[in-house]
Coordinates of C-alpha atoms in Angstrom, one line a residue:
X1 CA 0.0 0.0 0.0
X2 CA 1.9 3.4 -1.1
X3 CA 1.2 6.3 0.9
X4 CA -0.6 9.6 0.5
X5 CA 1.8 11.0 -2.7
X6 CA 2.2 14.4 -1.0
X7 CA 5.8 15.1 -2.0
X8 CA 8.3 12.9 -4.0
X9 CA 10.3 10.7 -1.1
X10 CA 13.9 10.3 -1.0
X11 CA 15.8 7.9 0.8
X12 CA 16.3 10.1 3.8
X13 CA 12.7 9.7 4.5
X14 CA 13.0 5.9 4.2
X15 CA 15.9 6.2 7.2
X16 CA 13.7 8.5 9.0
X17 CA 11.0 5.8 9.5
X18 CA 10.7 5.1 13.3
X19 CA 12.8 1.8 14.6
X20 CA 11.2 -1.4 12.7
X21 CA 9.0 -0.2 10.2
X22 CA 10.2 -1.1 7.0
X23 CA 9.3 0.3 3.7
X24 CA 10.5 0.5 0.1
X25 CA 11.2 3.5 -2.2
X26 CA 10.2 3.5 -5.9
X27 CA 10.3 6.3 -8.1
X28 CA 9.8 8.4 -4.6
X29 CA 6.8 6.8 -3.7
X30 CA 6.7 5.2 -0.2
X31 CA 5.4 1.4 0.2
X32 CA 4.5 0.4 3.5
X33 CA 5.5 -3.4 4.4
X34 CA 3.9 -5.4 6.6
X35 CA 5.5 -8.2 8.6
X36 CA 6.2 -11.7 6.6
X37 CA 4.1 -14.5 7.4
X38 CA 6.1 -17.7 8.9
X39 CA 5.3 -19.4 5.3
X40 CA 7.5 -16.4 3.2
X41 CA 9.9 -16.6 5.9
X42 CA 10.3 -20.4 5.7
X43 CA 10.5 -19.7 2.1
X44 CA 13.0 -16.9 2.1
X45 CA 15.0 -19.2 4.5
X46 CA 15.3 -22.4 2.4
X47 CA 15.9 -20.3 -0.5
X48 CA 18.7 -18.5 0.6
X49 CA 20.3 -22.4 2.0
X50 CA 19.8 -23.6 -1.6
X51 CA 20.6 -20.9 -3.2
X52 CA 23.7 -20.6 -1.3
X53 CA 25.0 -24.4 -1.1
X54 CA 24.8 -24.0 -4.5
X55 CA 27.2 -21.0 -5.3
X56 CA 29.6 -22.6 -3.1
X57 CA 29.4 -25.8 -4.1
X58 CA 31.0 -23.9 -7.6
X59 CA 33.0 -22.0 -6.3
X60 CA 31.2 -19.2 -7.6
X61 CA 31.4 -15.6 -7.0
X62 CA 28.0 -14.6 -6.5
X63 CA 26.4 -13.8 -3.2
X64 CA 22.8 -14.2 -1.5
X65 CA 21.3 -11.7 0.3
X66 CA 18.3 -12.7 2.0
X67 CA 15.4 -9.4 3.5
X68 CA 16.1 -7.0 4.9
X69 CA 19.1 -6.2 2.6
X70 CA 19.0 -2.7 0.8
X71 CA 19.1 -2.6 -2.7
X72 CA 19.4 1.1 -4.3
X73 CA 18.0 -0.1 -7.8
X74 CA 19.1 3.0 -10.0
X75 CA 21.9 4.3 -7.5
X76 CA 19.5 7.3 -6.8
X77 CA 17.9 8.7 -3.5
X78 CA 14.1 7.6 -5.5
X79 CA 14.3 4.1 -5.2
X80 CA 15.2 2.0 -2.6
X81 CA 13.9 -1.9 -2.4
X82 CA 14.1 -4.9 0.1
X83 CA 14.1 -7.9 -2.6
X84 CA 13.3 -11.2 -0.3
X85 CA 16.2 -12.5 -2.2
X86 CA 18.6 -11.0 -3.9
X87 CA 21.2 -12.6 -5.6
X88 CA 24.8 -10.3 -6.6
X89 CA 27.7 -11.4 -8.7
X90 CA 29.4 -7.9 -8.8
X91 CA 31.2 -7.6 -5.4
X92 CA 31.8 -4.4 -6.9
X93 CA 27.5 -3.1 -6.1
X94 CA 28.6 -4.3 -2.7
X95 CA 29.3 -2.0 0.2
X96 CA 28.3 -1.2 3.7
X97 CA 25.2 -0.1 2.9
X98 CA 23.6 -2.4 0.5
X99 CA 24.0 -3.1 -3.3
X100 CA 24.0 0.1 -5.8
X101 CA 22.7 -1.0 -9.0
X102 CA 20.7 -3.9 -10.0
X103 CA 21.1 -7.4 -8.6
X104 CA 21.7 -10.3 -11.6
X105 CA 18.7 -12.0 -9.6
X106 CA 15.9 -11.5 -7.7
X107 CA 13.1 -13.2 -6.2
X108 CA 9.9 -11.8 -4.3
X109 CA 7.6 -13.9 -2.0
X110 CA 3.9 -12.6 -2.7
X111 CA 1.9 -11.7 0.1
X112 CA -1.7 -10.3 -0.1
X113 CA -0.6 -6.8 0.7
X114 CA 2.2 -6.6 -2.2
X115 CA 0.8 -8.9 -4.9
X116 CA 0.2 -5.8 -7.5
X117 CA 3.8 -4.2 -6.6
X118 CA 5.7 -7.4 -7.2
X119 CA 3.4 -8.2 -10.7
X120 CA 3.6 -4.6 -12.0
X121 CA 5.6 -2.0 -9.8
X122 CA 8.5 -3.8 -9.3
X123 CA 8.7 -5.7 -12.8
X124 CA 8.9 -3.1 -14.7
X125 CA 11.3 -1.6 -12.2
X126 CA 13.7 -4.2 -12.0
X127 CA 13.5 -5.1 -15.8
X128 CA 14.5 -1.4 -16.6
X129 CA 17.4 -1.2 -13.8
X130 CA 19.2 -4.3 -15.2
X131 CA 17.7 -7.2 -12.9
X132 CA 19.0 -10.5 -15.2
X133 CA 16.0 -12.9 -13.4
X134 CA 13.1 -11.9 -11.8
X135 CA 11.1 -14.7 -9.9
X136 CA 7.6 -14.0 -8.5
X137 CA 6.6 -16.8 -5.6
X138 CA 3.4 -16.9 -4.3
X139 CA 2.4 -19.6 -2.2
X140 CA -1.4 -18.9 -2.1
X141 CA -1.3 -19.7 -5.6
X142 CA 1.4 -22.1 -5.4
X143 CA 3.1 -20.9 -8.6
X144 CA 6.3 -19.3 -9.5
X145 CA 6.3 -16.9 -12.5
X146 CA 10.1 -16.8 -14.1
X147 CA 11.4 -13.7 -16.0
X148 CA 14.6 -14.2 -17.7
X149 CA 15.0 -10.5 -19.1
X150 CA 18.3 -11.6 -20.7
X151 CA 16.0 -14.6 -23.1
X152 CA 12.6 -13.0 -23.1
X153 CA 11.6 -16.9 -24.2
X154 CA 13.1 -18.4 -21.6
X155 CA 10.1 -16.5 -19.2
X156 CA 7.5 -18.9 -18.0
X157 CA 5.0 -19.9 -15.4
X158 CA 5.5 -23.0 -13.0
X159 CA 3.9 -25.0 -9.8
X160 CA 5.8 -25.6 -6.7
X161 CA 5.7 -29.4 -7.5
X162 CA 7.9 -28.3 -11.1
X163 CA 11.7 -28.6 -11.4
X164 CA 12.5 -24.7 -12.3
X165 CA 15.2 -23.9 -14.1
X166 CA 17.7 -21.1 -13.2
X167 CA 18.2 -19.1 -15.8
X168 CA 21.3 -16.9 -14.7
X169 CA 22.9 -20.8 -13.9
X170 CA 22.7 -23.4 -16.6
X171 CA 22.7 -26.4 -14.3
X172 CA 20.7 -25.5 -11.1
X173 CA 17.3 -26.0 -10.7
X174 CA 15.2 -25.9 -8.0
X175 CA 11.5 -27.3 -7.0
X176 CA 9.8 -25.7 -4.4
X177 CA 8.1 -28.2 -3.2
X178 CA 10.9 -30.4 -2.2
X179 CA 12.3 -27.3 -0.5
X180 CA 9.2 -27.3 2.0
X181 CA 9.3 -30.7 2.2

């Protein structure tokens, strides 16, 4: 839910917010978020472990980065997000703060309050920033809708209980099912 547009927000208002409320910044409109239910969290959890085991198991040089973690999309004080995952293989986006720039992938947990921003908002957003892989979760639905932005024909919809194919990896899938198993 986006506030009252009564002036354009920066990120300075984003760090004013009082202690624990989080919110995201885009195009300097304020979204309010509420608190995750257990089922994203378990979700954001066993993501970030596969995810992770996986990068490791290759030696690669990509790291996870599991909510809260700021992202500051187009390295401006308009936009500011809190992907549920975000996945960065330029250690050079990487400092104290956050990543500046896009992330090569991301993935967003649906929950009744952000269902429009993470369909529309944000995939337009992160499509135009640079984002490589965009996943949409949403386990009311129990589908997964997969932008590859790199292979527009590579983008597709799946079900928890499909094997779904990384796109920014060539051998790594993952089904989501098995994960909540």
């Amino acid at each position: 839910m986006a506030l009252p547009q009564e002036k354009n927000y920066t990120i300075e208002d984003i760090y004013a917010l009082p202690e624990g409320q989080r919110a995201e910044l885009i195009d300097g409109r304020i979204y309010m978020m509420v608190p995750p239910s257990t089922k994203h969290q378990q979700l954001v959890s066993e993501f970030t472990i596969t995810i992770g085991s996986y990068i490791r198991s290759k030696g690669g040089n990509c790291s996870v980065f599991p909510a809260p973690f700021a992202v500051f999309l187009n390295e401006d004080d308009r936009n500011y997000v809190e992907p549920d995952i975000s996945v960065i293989c330029n250690k050079n986006k990487l400092d104290e703060r956050g990543c500046n720039g896009a992330p090569d992938w991301i993935i967003e947990i649906t929950s009744p309050s952000n269902t429009e921003n993470d369909y529309n908002i944000k995939l337009f957003k992160y499509r135009t920033a640079g984002v490589r892989e965009y996943w949409i979760v949403n386990p009311r639905t129990k589908t997964v809708t997969v932008y590859d932005f790199e292979k527009e024909e590579r983008s597709n919809q799946y079900n928890f209980d499909d094997t779904i194919p990384v796109c920014i990896y060539e051998d790594f899938s993952i089904n989501i099912a098995d994960l909540l198993s």
